[in-house]
Coordinates of C-alpha atoms in Angstrom, one line a residue:
M1 CA -60.1 -79.2 10.4
R2 CA -56.7 -80.2 11.9
L3 CA -55.2 -80.8 8.5
T4 CA -56.4 -77.3 7.3
L5 CA -54.8 -75.7 10.4
L6 CA -51.6 -77.7 9.9
V7 CA -51.3 -76.6 6.2
A8 CA -52.0 -73.0 7.2
A9 CA -49.3 -73.1 9.9
L10 CA -46.8 -74.7 7.5
L11 CA -47.5 -72.0 4.9
A12 CA -47.2 -69.2 7.4
A13 CA -43.8 -70.6 8.6
A14 CA -42.4 -71.2 5.1
P15 CA -42.8 -68.0 3.0
G16 CA -40.6 -69.6 0.3
L17 CA -43.3 -72.2 -0.4
R18 CA -45.9 -69.5 -1.0
A19 CA -43.6 -67.4 -3.1
Q20 CA -43.1 -70.2 -5.6
D21 CA -46.5 -69.5 -7.2
G22 CA -45.3 -66.0 -7.9
E23 CA -46.7 -62.6 -8.0
V24 CA -48.2 -61.2 -11.2
R25 CA -46.5 -57.9 -12.2
T26 CA -46.5 -55.6 -15.2
L27 CA -43.7 -53.6 -16.7
Q28 CA -44.5 -50.6 -18.9
V29 CA -41.7 -50.0 -21.4
E30 CA -41.8 -46.6 -23.0
G31 CA -43.3 -46.7 -26.5
E32 CA -44.2 -50.4 -26.2
A33 CA -46.9 -52.6 -24.9
R34 CA -47.0 -53.5 -21.3
I35 CA -45.3 -56.7 -20.3
E36 CA -47.2 -59.0 -17.9
Y37 CA -45.1 -61.6 -16.1
R38 CA -45.0 -63.7 -12.9
L39 CA -42.2 -63.1 -10.4
R40 CA -41.1 -66.0 -8.4
T41 CA -38.6 -66.0 -5.5
H42 CA -36.6 -68.9 -4.1
P43 CA -34.9 -69.5 -0.8
A44 CA -31.5 -67.9 -0.3
D45 CA -29.7 -71.2 -0.8
A46 CA -31.7 -72.4 -3.7
H47 CA -28.7 -72.2 -6.0
V48 CA -26.6 -74.6 -3.9
I49 CA -26.4 -78.2 -5.2
A50 CA -27.5 -81.0 -2.8
L51 CA -25.0 -83.7 -3.4
A52 CA -27.5 -86.5 -2.6
V53 CA -30.0 -85.3 -5.1
A54 CA -29.8 -86.2 -8.8
L55 CA -30.4 -83.2 -11.1
A56 CA -32.8 -83.2 -14.0
P57 CA -33.9 -80.2 -16.0
D58 CA -37.5 -80.4 -14.6
T59 CA -37.5 -76.8 -13.5
A60 CA -35.7 -73.7 -14.8
L61 CA -33.6 -73.6 -11.6
N62 CA -32.6 -77.3 -11.8
A63 CA -31.8 -76.9 -15.5
A64 CA -29.5 -73.9 -14.5
K65 CA -27.9 -75.9 -11.8
L66 CA -27.2 -78.8 -14.3
L67 CA -26.0 -76.4 -17.0
N68 CA -23.7 -74.5 -14.6
L69 CA -22.4 -77.8 -13.1
H70 CA -21.4 -79.0 -16.6
L71 CA -19.8 -75.7 -17.5
S72 CA -17.9 -75.4 -14.2
A73 CA -16.4 -78.8 -15.0
G74 CA -15.6 -77.8 -18.6
N75 CA -18.1 -80.3 -20.1
L76 CA -19.2 -78.3 -23.2
E77 CA -21.0 -81.1 -25.0
E78 CA -23.2 -81.9 -22.0
A79 CA -24.0 -78.2 -21.4
A80 CA -24.8 -77.6 -25.1
A81 CA -27.2 -80.6 -25.0
L82 CA -29.3 -78.5 -22.6
S83 CA -29.9 -75.8 -25.2
T84 CA -32.7 -75.3 -27.8
S85 CA -29.8 -74.9 -30.3
P86 CA -27.1 -77.3 -29.1
K87 CA -24.7 -77.0 -32.1
R88 CA -24.7 -73.2 -32.0
R89 CA -24.4 -73.2 -28.1
F90 CA -21.4 -75.5 -28.3
E91 CA -19.7 -73.2 -30.7
V92 CA -20.4 -70.1 -28.5
L93 CA -19.1 -71.9 -25.4
Q94 CA -16.0 -73.2 -27.2
D95 CA -15.2 -69.7 -28.5
Y96 CA -15.7 -68.2 -25.0
R97 CA -13.5 -70.9 -23.4
Q98 CA -10.7 -70.2 -26.0
S99 CA -10.9 -66.5 -25.3
V100 CA -10.6 -66.7 -21.5
G101 CA -8.8 -70.0 -21.0
A102 CA -10.1 -73.2 -19.5
E103 CA -9.6 -72.4 -15.8
E104 CA -11.2 -68.9 -16.0
F105 CA -14.1 -70.5 -18.0
K106 CA -14.7 -73.0 -15.2
R107 CA -14.4 -70.3 -12.5
V108 CA -17.0 -68.1 -14.3
F109 CA -19.6 -70.8 -14.1
A110 CA -18.6 -72.2 -10.7
Q111 CA -19.5 -68.8 -9.2
Y112 CA -23.2 -69.6 -9.6
F113 CA -22.8 -72.0 -6.7
D114 CA -20.9 -69.7 -4.4
L115 CA -22.9 -68.9 -1.2
A116 CA -22.0 -65.2 -1.6
N117 CA -24.1 -65.1 -4.8
R118 CA -27.8 -65.6 -5.1
L119 CA -30.7 -66.2 -7.3
L120 CA -32.8 -63.0 -7.1
A121 CA -35.8 -64.0 -9.1
E122 CA -37.4 -66.2 -11.6
V123 CA -39.5 -64.3 -14.2
V124 CA -42.2 -66.3 -15.9
I125 CA -43.9 -65.6 -19.2
D126 CA -45.9 -68.6 -20.5
R127 CA -43.4 -71.5 -21.0
H128 CA -40.4 -69.0 -20.8
R129 CA -38.2 -68.4 -17.8
L130 CA -35.6 -65.8 -16.9
L131 CA -33.4 -66.5 -13.9
I132 CA -31.8 -63.3 -12.5
W133 CA -28.6 -63.9 -10.6
E134 CA -26.7 -61.5 -8.4
L135 CA -23.0 -62.4 -8.8
R136 CA -20.6 -60.7 -6.4
G137 CA -17.4 -59.3 -7.7
A138 CA -14.1 -60.5 -6.4
A139 CA -12.2 -58.5 -3.8
G140 CA -14.6 -55.6 -3.4
A141 CA -15.5 -55.3 -7.1
P142 CA -19.2 -54.4 -7.5
S143 CA -21.7 -57.2 -8.0
H144 CA -23.6 -57.5 -11.3
L145 CA -26.9 -59.0 -12.5
A146 CA -26.7 -62.0 -14.9
G147 CA -29.7 -63.6 -16.7
Q148 CA -30.2 -67.1 -17.9
Y149 CA -33.1 -67.8 -20.3
F150 CA -35.0 -71.1 -20.3
I151 CA -38.0 -72.6 -22.1
E152 CA -40.1 -75.6 -21.1
V153 CA -40.2 -78.1 -24.0
D154 CA -41.9 -81.5 -23.5
G155 CA -41.7 -81.3 -19.7
K156 CA -38.1 -80.3 -19.4
Y157 CA -36.3 -76.9 -19.4
L158 CA -33.7 -76.0 -21.9
L159 CA -31.5 -72.9 -22.3
N160 CA -33.5 -70.8 -24.7
D161 CA -31.2 -69.9 -27.6
V162 CA -34.0 -69.1 -30.1
P163 CA -35.3 -65.6 -30.4
S164 CA -39.0 -65.1 -29.7
P165 CA -41.3 -62.3 -28.6
A166 CA -41.5 -63.8 -25.1
R167 CA -37.7 -64.0 -24.8
S168 CA -37.5 -60.3 -25.9
Q169 CA -39.9 -59.4 -23.2
L170 CA -37.9 -61.3 -20.6
R171 CA -34.8 -59.4 -21.8
R172 CA -36.6 -56.1 -21.3
V173 CA -37.5 -57.2 -17.7
L174 CA -33.9 -58.0 -17.0
E175 CA -32.9 -54.6 -18.4
A176 CA -35.4 -52.9 -16.1
Y177 CA -34.1 -54.9 -13.2
R178 CA -30.5 -53.9 -13.9
A179 CA -31.5 -50.2 -14.3
G180 CA -33.1 -50.3 -10.8
K181 CA -36.6 -49.8 -12.2
L182 CA -38.0 -53.0 -10.5
P183 CA -37.9 -53.9 -6.9

């Protein structure tokens, strides 16, 4: 009885713990089938790296932290290894770094750890995940929503660079979020 009360009190005091299971939602896209997904929320500082904790791609959020950490340090090979298509991801990252320069490349990915930015939601469809980030613009520029797609493969999460119906559905959810059609 005491244990049950303790657990109930802890859950009442920690809404972030309850939210992790997520809420089932549906999105009706005009002319298409309904998309059913689970929406998870995370604490406001979930995107911040705890220096004493070793990162592993055991959740979509941890995979994103690890990916963004490698990219913010300019480590393309390590970042590409976290993709379902590592060779192609390396080429895309290399092209992007060449187009914006090494320092801007690092800055773009370091912003995911900035306290002014936040992870808005994790959208779940089967083994697929979409992380939706609100990234604040510099010096009063408007913020924008960015998405990162992951898939669970053999117990770890990888950047999902392979087209699939679930990934397309996640893209539609992100589009609806950007258009203000989802709360």
